[in-house]
Coordinates of C-alpha atoms in Angstrom, one line a residue:
X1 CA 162.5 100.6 128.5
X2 CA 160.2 97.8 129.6
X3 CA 157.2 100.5 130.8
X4 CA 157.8 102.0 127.2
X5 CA 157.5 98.9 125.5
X6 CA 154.6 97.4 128.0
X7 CA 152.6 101.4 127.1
X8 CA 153.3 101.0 123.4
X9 CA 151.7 97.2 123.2
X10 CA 148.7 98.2 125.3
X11 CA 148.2 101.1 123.1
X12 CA 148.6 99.5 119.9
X13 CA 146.4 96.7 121.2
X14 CA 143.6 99.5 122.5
X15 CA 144.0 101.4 118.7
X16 CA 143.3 98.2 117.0
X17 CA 140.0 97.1 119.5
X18 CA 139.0 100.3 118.6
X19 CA 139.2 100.0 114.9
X20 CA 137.6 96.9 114.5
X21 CA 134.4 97.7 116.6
X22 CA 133.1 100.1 113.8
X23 CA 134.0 96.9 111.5
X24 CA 131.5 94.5 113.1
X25 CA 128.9 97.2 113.8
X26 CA 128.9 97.5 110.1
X27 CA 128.3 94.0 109.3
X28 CA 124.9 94.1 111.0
X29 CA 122.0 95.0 109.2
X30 CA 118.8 95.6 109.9
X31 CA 117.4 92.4 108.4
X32 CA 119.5 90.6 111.6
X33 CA 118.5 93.2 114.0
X34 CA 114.7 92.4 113.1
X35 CA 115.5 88.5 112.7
X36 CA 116.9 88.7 116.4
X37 CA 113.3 90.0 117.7
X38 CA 111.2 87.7 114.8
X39 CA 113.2 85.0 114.5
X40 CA 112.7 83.3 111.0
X41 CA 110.5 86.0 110.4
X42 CA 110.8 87.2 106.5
X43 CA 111.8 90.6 105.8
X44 CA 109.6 92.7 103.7
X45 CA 111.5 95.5 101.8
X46 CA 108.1 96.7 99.2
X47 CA 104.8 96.1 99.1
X48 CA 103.2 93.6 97.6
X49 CA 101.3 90.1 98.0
X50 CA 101.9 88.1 100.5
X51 CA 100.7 84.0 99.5
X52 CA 102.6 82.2 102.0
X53 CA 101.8 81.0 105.6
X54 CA 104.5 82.3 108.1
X55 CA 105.8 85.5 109.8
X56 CA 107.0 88.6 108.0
X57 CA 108.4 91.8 109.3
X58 CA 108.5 95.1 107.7
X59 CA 112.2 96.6 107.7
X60 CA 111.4 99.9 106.4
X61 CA 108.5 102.5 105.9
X62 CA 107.1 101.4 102.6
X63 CA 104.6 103.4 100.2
X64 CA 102.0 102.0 98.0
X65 CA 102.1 102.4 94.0
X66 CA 99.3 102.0 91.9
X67 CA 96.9 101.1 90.1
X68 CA 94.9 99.3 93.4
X69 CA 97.0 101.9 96.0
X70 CA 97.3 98.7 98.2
X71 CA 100.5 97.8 100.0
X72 CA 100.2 94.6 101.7
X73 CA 97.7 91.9 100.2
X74 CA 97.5 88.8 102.1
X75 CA 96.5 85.5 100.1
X76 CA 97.3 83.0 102.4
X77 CA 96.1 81.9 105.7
X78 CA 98.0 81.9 108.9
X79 CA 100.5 85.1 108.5
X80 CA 101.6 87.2 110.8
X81 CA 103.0 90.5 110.1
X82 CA 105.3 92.3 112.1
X83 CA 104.9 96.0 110.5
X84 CA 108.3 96.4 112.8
X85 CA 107.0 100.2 113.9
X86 CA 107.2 101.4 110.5
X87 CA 104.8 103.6 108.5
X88 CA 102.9 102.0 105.4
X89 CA 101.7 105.3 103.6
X90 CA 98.7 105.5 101.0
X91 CA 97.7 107.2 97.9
X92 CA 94.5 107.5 98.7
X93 CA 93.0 104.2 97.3
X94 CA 93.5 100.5 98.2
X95 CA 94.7 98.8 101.9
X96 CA 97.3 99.4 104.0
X97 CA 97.0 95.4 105.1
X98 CA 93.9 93.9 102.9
X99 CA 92.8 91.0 101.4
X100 CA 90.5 91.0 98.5
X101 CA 87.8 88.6 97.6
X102 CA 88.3 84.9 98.9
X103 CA 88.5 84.3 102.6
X104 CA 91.4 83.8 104.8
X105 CA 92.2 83.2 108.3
X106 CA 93.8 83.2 111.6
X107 CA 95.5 86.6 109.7
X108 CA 97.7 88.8 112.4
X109 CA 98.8 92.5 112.1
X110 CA 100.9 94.4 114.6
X111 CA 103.0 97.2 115.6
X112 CA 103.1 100.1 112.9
X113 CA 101.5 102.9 111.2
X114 CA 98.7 102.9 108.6
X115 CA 97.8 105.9 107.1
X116 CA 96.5 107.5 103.5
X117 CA 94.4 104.4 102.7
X118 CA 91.2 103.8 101.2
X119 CA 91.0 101.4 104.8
X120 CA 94.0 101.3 106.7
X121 CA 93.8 97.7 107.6
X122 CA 91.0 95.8 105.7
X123 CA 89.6 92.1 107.0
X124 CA 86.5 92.3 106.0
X125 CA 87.3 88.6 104.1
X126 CA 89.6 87.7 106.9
X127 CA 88.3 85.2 109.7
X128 CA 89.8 85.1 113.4
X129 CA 92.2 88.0 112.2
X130 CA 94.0 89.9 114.9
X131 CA 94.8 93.8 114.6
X132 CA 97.2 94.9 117.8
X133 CA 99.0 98.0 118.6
X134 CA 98.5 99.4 115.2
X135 CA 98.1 103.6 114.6
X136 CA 95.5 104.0 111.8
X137 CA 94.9 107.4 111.0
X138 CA 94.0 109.8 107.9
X139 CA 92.5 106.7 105.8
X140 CA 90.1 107.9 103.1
X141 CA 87.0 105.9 104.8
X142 CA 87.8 102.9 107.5
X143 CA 90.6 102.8 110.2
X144 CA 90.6 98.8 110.4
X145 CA 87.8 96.7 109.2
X146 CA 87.4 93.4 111.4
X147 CA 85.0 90.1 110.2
X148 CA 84.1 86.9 111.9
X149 CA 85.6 86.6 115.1
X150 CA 88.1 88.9 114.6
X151 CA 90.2 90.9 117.3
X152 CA 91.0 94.3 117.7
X153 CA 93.4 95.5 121.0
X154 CA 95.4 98.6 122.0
X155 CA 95.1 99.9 118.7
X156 CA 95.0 103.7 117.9
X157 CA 92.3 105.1 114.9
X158 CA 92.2 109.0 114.5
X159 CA 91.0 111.4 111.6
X160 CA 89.5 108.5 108.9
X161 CA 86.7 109.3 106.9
X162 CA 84.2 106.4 108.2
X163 CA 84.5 104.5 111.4
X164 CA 87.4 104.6 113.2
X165 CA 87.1 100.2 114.0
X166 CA 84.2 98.3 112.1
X167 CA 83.3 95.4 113.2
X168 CA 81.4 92.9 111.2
X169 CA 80.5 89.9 113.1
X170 CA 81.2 88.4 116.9
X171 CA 84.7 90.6 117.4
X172 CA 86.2 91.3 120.1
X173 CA 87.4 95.1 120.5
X174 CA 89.1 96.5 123.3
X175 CA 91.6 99.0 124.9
X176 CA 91.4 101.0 121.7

């Protein structure tokens, strides 16, 4: 009667672990699964305009709307942006990543897919910007557009409709 007993508690015990596992899997999302890798990195969940210094990560494939086609506009200086290995898809106009008009810089941009752009990542107003491990490809005209001292490394530009890289002034490009 004792075995019996001893079986049935280890079982119930073993039915019960097993029930709540699914429980706290469920409680993680993928905001925390991203904030373990960029920690007090904000999620970005649409595109839009970016006007704050700090990290960000892309948590899902997002697609741009119109009327500009951009997705990403950065008016701030010293982001980074963590495109988590997501796609940003185009409509044919606008910037995957851009900024427009007034200069920014020490701008970052990693890890993720550009592609059905106008220019898949566009710094031409960006100073010491960094573009790493980034795939542009099918963009209207430019793959990623780099300005003053800007760096470019281990990226990957196929099938645009200009230059794959452009580089304006004193960049480094390599491992492309």
């Amino acid at each position: 009667m004792k075995r019996i007993c001893l079986f049935l508690f280890a079982y119930v015990l073993m039915a019960v672990s097993l029930l709540a596992a699914p429980a706290q899997a469920q409680r993680i999302s993928i905001n925390d699964i991203y904030n373990n890798q960029n920690q007090g990195a904000t999620p970005i969940t649409a595109c839009g305009t970016i006007d704050q210094p700090g990290s960000y990560v892309v948590v899902r494939n997002l697609t741009a709307v119109p009327p500009t086609g951009d997705c990403l506009l950065v008016a701030a200086d010293y982001v980074t942006i963590d495109l988590g290995g997501h796609l940003l898809t185009g409509i044919g106009g606008g910037g995957g990543v851009t900024i427009r008009s007034q200069v920014q810089t020490d701008i970052a941009v990693h890890n993720g897919t550009v592609t059905g752009f106008q220019r898949g990542i566009d710094f031409q107003f960006a100073e010491h910007s960094t573009v790493r491990h980034v795939r542009a490809t099918e963009n209207t005209r430019l793959g990623i557009i780099l300005s003053n001292g800007g760096t470019a490394t281990g990226n990957t530009v196929s099938q645009n409709g200009g230059n794959g890289i452009h580089c304006a002034a004193s960049c480094t490009v390599s491992g492309n």
